[in-house]
Amino acid sequence: KSPYLLQHAHNPVNWLPWSPEAIREASERDCLIFLSIGYSTCHWCHVMERESFENPAIAAILNKDFVSIKVDGEERPDVDAVYMRFLQATTGSGGWPLNAFLTPDLKPLVAMTYLPTDDRSGRPGLPRVLRNLAAA
């Protein structure tokens, strides 16, 4: 098993692996996919896990309004490459963690890297992004 995915196994976020079942769940629930791609030695991936994915309030929003899929970019470079191209094309830069919101048919709507838990340094906080996208 992936060390990166094992690191997230204890999160209160109901992470699913990249799979037809996870994608089908998003379609059945008619909700967006929150795709988070990282790898085990990624500093900002660990920061975001500690700040956001271990936070019960943020996990509650993700679990209620999204299907959350966690991908180890070293295990699935094919998935990482698709959404990294989108991130780079839409923001002019890339990096990890790569967080993307996808339609149930896997079309990316928006992608970003690290997001803090609150609005700061010109970046929106993850809870605000989640609430805005869930309401859209």
Short mmCIF file of N, CA and C in Angstrom, two decimals:
data_model
loop_
_atom_site.label_atom_id
_atom_site.label_comp_id
_atom_site.label_asym_id
_atom_site.label_seq_id
_atom_site.Cartn_x
_atom_site.Cartn_y
_atom_site.Cartn_z
N LYS A 1 0.83 -1.21 0.00
CA LYS A 1 0.00 0.00 0.00
C LYS A 1 0.86 1.25 0.00
N SER A 2 0.33 2.30 -0.54
CA SER A 2 1.03 3.57 -0.64
C SER A 2 1.27 4.18 0.74
N PRO A 3 2.51 4.55 1.06
CA PRO A 3 2.77 5.23 2.34
C PRO A 3 1.97 6.53 2.45
N TYR A 4 1.81 7.23 1.34
CA TYR A 4 1.06 8.49 1.36
C TYR A 4 -0.40 8.25 1.69
N LEU A 5 -1.01 7.27 1.06
CA LEU A 5 -2.42 6.98 1.35
C LEU A 5 -2.59 6.46 2.77
N LEU A 6 -1.64 5.68 3.25
CA LEU A 6 -1.71 5.20 4.63
C LEU A 6 -1.62 6.35 5.63
N GLN A 7 -0.87 7.39 5.30
CA GLN A 7 -0.75 8.55 6.18
C GLN A 7 -2.10 9.25 6.35
N HIS A 8 -2.96 9.13 5.36
CA HIS A 8 -4.25 9.81 5.40
C HIS A 8 -5.39 8.90 5.87
N ALA A 9 -5.10 7.66 6.15
CA ALA A 9 -6.14 6.69 6.51
C ALA A 9 -6.87 7.07 7.79
N HIS A 10 -6.22 7.79 8.69
CA HIS A 10 -6.86 8.15 9.96
C HIS A 10 -7.62 9.48 9.90
N ASN A 11 -7.55 10.18 8.79
CA ASN A 11 -8.25 11.47 8.67
C ASN A 11 -9.76 11.30 8.84
N PRO A 12 -10.44 12.30 9.39
CA PRO A 12 -11.91 12.23 9.43
C PRO A 12 -12.57 12.44 8.06
N VAL A 13 -11.79 12.83 7.06
CA VAL A 13 -12.30 12.91 5.68
C VAL A 13 -12.51 11.48 5.18
N ASN A 14 -13.64 11.24 4.56
CA ASN A 14 -13.93 9.92 3.99
C ASN A 14 -13.24 9.78 2.64
N TRP A 15 -11.92 9.62 2.66
CA TRP A 15 -11.16 9.50 1.43
C TRP A 15 -11.48 8.20 0.72
N LEU A 16 -11.63 8.30 -0.57
CA LEU A 16 -11.77 7.13 -1.43
C LEU A 16 -10.58 7.09 -2.37
N PRO A 17 -10.19 5.91 -2.80
CA PRO A 17 -9.12 5.83 -3.80
C PRO A 17 -9.67 6.18 -5.18
N TRP A 18 -8.79 6.55 -6.09
CA TRP A 18 -9.18 6.79 -7.49
C TRP A 18 -9.68 5.47 -8.04
N SER A 19 -10.96 5.39 -8.34
CA SER A 19 -11.55 4.12 -8.78
C SER A 19 -12.89 4.38 -9.46
N PRO A 20 -13.34 3.44 -10.27
CA PRO A 20 -14.66 3.58 -10.88
C PRO A 20 -15.77 3.72 -9.83
N GLU A 21 -15.60 3.06 -8.69
CA GLU A 21 -16.62 3.14 -7.62
C GLU A 21 -16.73 4.55 -7.06
N ALA A 22 -15.59 5.19 -6.83
CA ALA A 22 -15.61 6.56 -6.31
C ALA A 22 -16.25 7.52 -7.31
N ILE A 23 -15.90 7.35 -8.56
CA ILE A 23 -16.46 8.22 -9.61
C ILE A 23 -17.96 7.98 -9.74
N ARG A 24 -18.37 6.73 -9.66
CA ARG A 24 -19.80 6.41 -9.71
C ARG A 24 -20.54 7.03 -8.52
N GLU A 25 -19.92 7.02 -7.35
CA GLU A 25 -20.56 7.63 -6.18
C GLU A 25 -20.83 9.11 -6.41
N ALA A 26 -19.88 9.82 -7.00
CA ALA A 26 -20.08 11.25 -7.30
C ALA A 26 -21.25 11.43 -8.25
N SER A 27 -21.34 10.57 -9.24
CA SER A 27 -22.43 10.64 -10.20
C SER A 27 -23.77 10.36 -9.52
N GLU A 28 -23.82 9.34 -8.70
CA GLU A 28 -25.06 8.99 -7.99
C GLU A 28 -25.48 10.07 -7.01
N ARG A 29 -24.52 10.68 -6.34
CA ARG A 29 -24.83 11.76 -5.39
C ARG A 29 -25.02 13.10 -6.08
N ASP A 30 -24.66 13.17 -7.37
CA ASP A 30 -24.73 14.41 -8.15
C ASP A 30 -23.97 15.54 -7.44
N CYS A 31 -22.71 15.23 -7.13
CA CYS A 31 -21.89 16.23 -6.45
C CYS A 31 -20.50 16.26 -7.08
N LEU A 32 -19.75 17.28 -6.73
CA LEU A 32 -18.39 17.42 -7.24
C LEU A 32 -17.45 16.46 -6.53
N ILE A 33 -16.37 16.15 -7.21
CA ILE A 33 -15.27 15.39 -6.64
C ILE A 33 -14.22 16.37 -6.15
N PHE A 34 -13.76 16.18 -4.93
CA PHE A 34 -12.60 16.90 -4.43
C PHE A 34 -11.43 15.94 -4.57
N LEU A 35 -10.54 16.22 -5.52
CA LEU A 35 -9.39 15.38 -5.80
C LEU A 35 -8.16 16.01 -5.17
N SER A 36 -7.49 15.26 -4.32
CA SER A 36 -6.27 15.75 -3.68
C SER A 36 -5.14 14.80 -4.02
N ILE A 37 -4.12 15.32 -4.71
CA ILE A 37 -2.98 14.53 -5.14
C ILE A 37 -1.73 15.03 -4.42
N GLY A 38 -0.96 14.09 -3.90
CA GLY A 38 0.28 14.44 -3.24
C GLY A 38 1.22 13.26 -3.25
N TYR A 39 2.21 13.31 -2.39
CA TYR A 39 3.15 12.19 -2.25
C TYR A 39 3.75 12.25 -0.85
N SER A 40 4.36 11.16 -0.43
CA SER A 40 4.72 11.00 0.99
C SER A 40 5.77 11.98 1.50
N THR A 41 6.65 12.50 0.65
CA THR A 41 7.68 13.42 1.13
C THR A 41 7.36 14.88 0.83
N CYS A 42 6.14 15.18 0.47
CA CYS A 42 5.72 16.54 0.13
C CYS A 42 5.43 17.34 1.41
N HIS A 43 6.23 18.38 1.66
CA HIS A 43 6.06 19.19 2.86
C HIS A 43 4.67 19.80 2.96
N TRP A 44 4.22 20.51 1.91
CA TRP A 44 2.94 21.20 1.98
C TRP A 44 1.75 20.25 2.01
N CYS A 45 1.95 19.03 1.51
CA CYS A 45 0.91 18.00 1.63
C CYS A 45 0.68 17.68 3.10
N HIS A 46 1.77 17.56 3.85
CA HIS A 46 1.66 17.25 5.28
C HIS A 46 1.08 18.43 6.06
N VAL A 47 1.46 19.64 5.67
CA VAL A 47 0.90 20.83 6.33
C VAL A 47 -0.61 20.88 6.11
N MET A 48 -1.04 20.66 4.88
CA MET A 48 -2.47 20.72 4.59
C MET A 48 -3.22 19.60 5.30
N GLU A 49 -2.60 18.43 5.40
CA GLU A 49 -3.25 17.34 6.14
C GLU A 49 -3.46 17.75 7.59
N ARG A 50 -2.40 18.24 8.21
CA ARG A 50 -2.47 18.61 9.63
C ARG A 50 -3.49 19.73 9.86
N GLU A 51 -3.46 20.75 9.01
CA GLU A 51 -4.34 21.90 9.20
C GLU A 51 -5.78 21.64 8.79
N SER A 52 -5.97 20.93 7.67
CA SER A 52 -7.31 20.83 7.09
C SER A 52 -7.92 19.44 7.16
N PHE A 53 -7.19 18.44 6.74
CA PHE A 53 -7.80 17.11 6.61
C PHE A 53 -7.95 16.40 7.94
N GLU A 54 -7.24 16.88 8.97
CA GLU A 54 -7.46 16.35 10.33
C GLU A 54 -8.48 17.19 11.09
N ASN A 55 -8.99 18.25 10.48
CA ASN A 55 -9.94 19.16 11.12
C ASN A 55 -11.36 18.62 10.95
N PRO A 56 -12.03 18.27 12.05
CA PRO A 56 -13.38 17.68 11.94
C PRO A 56 -14.40 18.59 11.23
N ALA A 57 -14.29 19.90 11.39
CA ALA A 57 -15.25 20.81 10.75
C ALA A 57 -15.07 20.82 9.23
N ILE A 58 -13.82 20.83 8.79
CA ILE A 58 -13.55 20.80 7.35
C ILE A 58 -13.93 19.43 6.79
N ALA A 59 -13.60 18.38 7.52
CA ALA A 59 -13.97 17.03 7.08
C ALA A 59 -15.48 16.90 6.93
N ALA A 60 -16.23 17.51 7.83
CA ALA A 60 -17.70 17.43 7.75
C ALA A 60 -18.21 18.06 6.46
N ILE A 61 -17.64 19.19 6.05
CA ILE A 61 -18.05 19.82 4.79
C ILE A 61 -17.70 18.91 3.62
N LEU A 62 -16.47 18.41 3.61
CA LEU A 62 -16.05 17.54 2.51
C LEU A 62 -16.93 16.28 2.44
N ASN A 63 -17.20 15.67 3.58
CA ASN A 63 -17.98 14.43 3.60
C ASN A 63 -19.43 14.65 3.20
N LYS A 64 -19.98 15.81 3.52
CA LYS A 64 -21.39 16.09 3.21
C LYS A 64 -21.58 16.48 1.74
N ASP A 65 -20.69 17.32 1.23
CA ASP A 65 -20.95 17.97 -0.06
C ASP A 65 -20.11 17.48 -1.24
N PHE A 66 -19.13 16.63 -0.99
CA PHE A 66 -18.20 16.20 -2.04
C PHE A 66 -17.90 14.71 -1.90
N VAL A 67 -17.44 14.12 -2.97
CA VAL A 67 -16.78 12.82 -2.91
C VAL A 67 -15.29 13.14 -2.93
N SER A 68 -14.61 12.78 -1.87
CA SER A 68 -13.19 13.12 -1.72
C SER A 68 -12.33 11.93 -2.14
N ILE A 69 -11.45 12.19 -3.08
CA ILE A 69 -10.56 11.16 -3.61
C ILE A 69 -9.12 11.58 -3.35
N LYS A 70 -8.36 10.68 -2.73
CA LYS A 70 -6.95 10.93 -2.43
C LYS A 70 -6.10 10.06 -3.36
N VAL A 71 -5.13 10.69 -4.01
CA VAL A 71 -4.27 10.00 -4.96
C VAL A 71 -2.80 10.23 -4.59
N ASP A 72 -2.04 9.15 -4.61
CA ASP A 72 -0.59 9.24 -4.47
C ASP A 72 -0.05 9.49 -5.88
N GLY A 73 0.51 10.67 -6.09
CA GLY A 73 1.00 11.02 -7.42
C GLY A 73 2.13 10.13 -7.91
N GLU A 74 2.86 9.52 -6.99
CA GLU A 74 3.93 8.60 -7.40
C GLU A 74 3.35 7.26 -7.84
N GLU A 75 2.19 6.92 -7.30
CA GLU A 75 1.52 5.67 -7.65
C GLU A 75 0.68 5.82 -8.92
N ARG A 76 0.14 7.02 -9.13
CA ARG A 76 -0.72 7.29 -10.28
C ARG A 76 -0.25 8.53 -11.03
N PRO A 77 0.94 8.45 -11.66
CA PRO A 77 1.44 9.62 -12.40
C PRO A 77 0.54 9.99 -13.57
N ASP A 78 -0.24 9.05 -14.09
CA ASP A 78 -1.16 9.34 -15.18
C ASP A 78 -2.24 10.32 -14.73
N VAL A 79 -2.82 10.09 -13.56
CA VAL A 79 -3.86 10.99 -13.02
C VAL A 79 -3.22 12.33 -12.67
N ASP A 80 -2.07 12.29 -12.02
CA ASP A 80 -1.37 13.52 -11.64
C ASP A 80 -1.08 14.37 -12.87
N ALA A 81 -0.63 13.76 -13.96
CA ALA A 81 -0.26 14.51 -15.16
C ALA A 81 -1.45 15.24 -15.77
N VAL A 82 -2.61 14.59 -15.80
CA VAL A 82 -3.81 15.22 -16.39
C VAL A 82 -4.18 16.48 -15.62
N TYR A 83 -4.26 16.38 -14.31
CA TYR A 83 -4.73 17.52 -13.52
C TYR A 83 -3.63 18.54 -13.26
N MET A 84 -2.36 18.13 -13.32
CA MET A 84 -1.27 19.09 -13.23
C MET A 84 -1.26 19.98 -14.47
N ARG A 85 -1.52 19.40 -15.64
CA ARG A 85 -1.60 20.22 -16.86
C ARG A 85 -2.71 21.27 -16.72
N PHE A 86 -3.85 20.86 -16.17
CA PHE A 86 -4.95 21.80 -15.97
C PHE A 86 -4.54 22.90 -14.99
N LEU A 87 -3.94 22.51 -13.86
CA LEU A 87 -3.50 23.49 -12.86
C LEU A 87 -2.54 24.49 -13.48
N GLN A 88 -1.55 24.00 -14.22
CA GLN A 88 -0.57 24.89 -14.84
C GLN A 88 -1.19 25.78 -15.89
N ALA A 89 -2.13 25.25 -16.66
CA ALA A 89 -2.77 26.05 -17.71
C ALA A 89 -3.66 27.15 -17.13
N THR A 90 -4.27 26.88 -15.98
CA THR A 90 -5.21 27.85 -15.42
C THR A 90 -4.60 28.80 -14.40
N THR A 91 -3.46 28.42 -13.81
CA THR A 91 -2.86 29.29 -12.79
C THR A 91 -1.48 29.79 -13.17
N GLY A 92 -0.85 29.17 -14.16
CA GLY A 92 0.50 29.56 -14.54
C GLY A 92 1.58 28.89 -13.72
N SER A 93 1.18 28.06 -12.76
CA SER A 93 2.18 27.34 -11.96
C SER A 93 1.59 26.00 -11.53
N GLY A 94 2.40 25.20 -10.91
CA GLY A 94 1.95 23.90 -10.45
C GLY A 94 2.60 23.57 -9.12
N GLY A 95 2.30 22.41 -8.61
CA GLY A 95 2.89 21.97 -7.36
C GLY A 95 1.94 21.06 -6.61
N TRP A 96 2.40 20.67 -5.43
CA TRP A 96 1.61 19.76 -4.59
C TRP A 96 1.50 20.35 -3.20
N PRO A 97 0.43 20.06 -2.53
CA PRO A 97 -0.65 19.20 -2.96
C PRO A 97 -1.41 19.83 -4.12
N LEU A 98 -1.84 18.99 -5.01
CA LEU A 98 -2.67 19.43 -6.13
C LEU A 98 -4.11 19.11 -5.73
N ASN A 99 -4.91 20.14 -5.54
CA ASN A 99 -6.30 19.98 -5.15
C ASN A 99 -7.17 20.47 -6.30
N ALA A 100 -8.04 19.61 -6.79
CA ALA A 100 -8.89 19.96 -7.92
C ALA A 100 -10.33 19.57 -7.63
N PHE A 101 -11.23 20.36 -8.15
CA PHE A 101 -12.65 20.05 -8.07
C PHE A 101 -13.09 19.62 -9.46
N LEU A 102 -13.67 18.43 -9.52
CA LEU A 102 -14.05 17.83 -10.79
C LEU A 102 -15.54 17.55 -10.83
N THR A 103 -16.10 17.57 -12.02
CA THR A 103 -17.47 17.11 -12.20
C THR A 103 -17.45 15.58 -12.11
N PRO A 104 -18.61 14.95 -11.94
CA PRO A 104 -18.63 13.49 -11.89
C PRO A 104 -18.11 12.81 -13.16
N ASP A 105 -18.05 13.54 -14.28
CA ASP A 105 -17.46 12.97 -15.49
C ASP A 105 -15.98 13.37 -15.64
N LEU A 106 -15.38 13.79 -14.51
CA LEU A 106 -13.94 14.03 -14.37
C LEU A 106 -13.42 15.28 -15.05
N LYS A 107 -14.30 16.20 -15.43
CA LYS A 107 -13.86 17.47 -16.01
C LYS A 107 -13.47 18.42 -14.87
N PRO A 108 -12.25 18.96 -14.93
CA PRO A 108 -11.82 19.86 -13.87
C PRO A 108 -12.51 21.23 -13.99
N LEU A 109 -12.94 21.76 -12.85
CA LEU A 109 -13.53 23.09 -12.80
C LEU A 109 -12.52 24.12 -12.32
N VAL A 110 -11.81 23.76 -11.28
CA VAL A 110 -10.81 24.65 -10.70
C VAL A 110 -9.78 23.77 -9.99
N ALA A 111 -8.53 24.25 -9.97
CA ALA A 111 -7.47 23.53 -9.27
C ALA A 111 -6.56 24.53 -8.58
N MET A 112 -5.96 24.08 -7.51
CA MET A 112 -5.08 24.92 -6.72
C MET A 112 -4.12 24.03 -5.94
N THR A 113 -3.11 24.65 -5.37
CA THR A 113 -2.19 23.89 -4.53
C THR A 113 -2.61 24.08 -3.07
N TYR A 114 -1.68 24.32 -2.20
CA TYR A 114 -1.96 24.49 -0.77
C TYR A 114 -3.00 25.57 -0.54
N LEU A 115 -3.95 25.29 0.32
CA LEU A 115 -4.90 26.28 0.79
C LEU A 115 -4.87 26.30 2.31
N PRO A 116 -4.79 27.48 2.91
CA PRO A 116 -4.83 27.55 4.38
C PRO A 116 -6.25 27.28 4.88
N THR A 117 -6.40 27.19 6.18
CA THR A 117 -7.73 26.96 6.75
C THR A 117 -8.55 28.23 6.84
N ASP A 118 -7.88 29.38 6.74
CA ASP A 118 -8.59 30.66 6.76
C ASP A 118 -8.02 31.54 5.66
N ASP A 119 -8.76 32.58 5.30
CA ASP A 119 -8.29 33.49 4.26
C ASP A 119 -7.03 34.21 4.77
N ARG A 120 -5.93 34.10 4.01
CA ARG A 120 -4.71 34.82 4.40
C ARG A 120 -3.75 34.91 3.23
N SER A 121 -2.95 35.95 3.27
CA SER A 121 -1.91 36.17 2.25
C SER A 121 -2.47 36.13 0.84
N GLY A 122 -3.68 36.62 0.66
CA GLY A 122 -4.29 36.67 -0.65
C GLY A 122 -4.86 35.35 -1.13
N ARG A 123 -4.84 34.34 -0.28
CA ARG A 123 -5.38 33.02 -0.64
C ARG A 123 -6.68 32.80 0.13
N PRO A 124 -7.66 32.26 -0.56
CA PRO A 124 -8.89 31.93 0.17
C PRO A 124 -8.65 30.71 1.05
N GLY A 125 -9.34 30.64 2.16
CA GLY A 125 -9.26 29.48 3.01
C GLY A 125 -10.06 28.32 2.42
N LEU A 126 -9.64 27.11 2.72
CA LEU A 126 -10.32 25.93 2.19
C LEU A 126 -11.80 25.91 2.55
N PRO A 127 -12.21 26.22 3.78
CA PRO A 127 -13.65 26.19 4.08
C PRO A 127 -14.47 27.12 3.17
N ARG A 128 -13.93 28.30 2.88
CA ARG A 128 -14.66 29.23 2.01
C ARG A 128 -14.77 28.66 0.60
N VAL A 129 -13.69 28.08 0.10
CA VAL A 129 -13.72 27.48 -1.23
C VAL A 129 -14.74 26.35 -1.27
N LEU A 130 -14.73 25.51 -0.25
CA LEU A 130 -15.68 24.39 -0.20
C LEU A 130 -17.12 24.88 -0.17
N ARG A 131 -17.42 25.85 0.67
CA ARG A 131 -18.79 26.38 0.77
C ARG A 131 -19.24 26.99 -0.56
N ASN A 132 -18.35 27.77 -1.19
CA ASN A 132 -18.71 28.41 -2.45
C ASN A 132 -18.96 27.39 -3.56
N LEU A 133 -18.13 26.38 -3.65
CA LEU A 133 -18.32 25.37 -4.70
C LEU A 133 -19.52 24.47 -4.41
N ALA A 134 -19.77 24.18 -3.16
CA ALA A 134 -20.94 23.36 -2.82
C ALA A 134 -22.23 24.09 -3.15
N ALA A 135 -22.21 25.43 -3.03
CA ALA A 135 -23.41 26.23 -3.30
C ALA A 135 -23.61 26.52 -4.79
N ALA A 136 -22.57 26.31 -5.58
CA ALA A 136 -22.64 26.66 -7.02
C ALA A 136 -23.51 25.70 -7.79
#
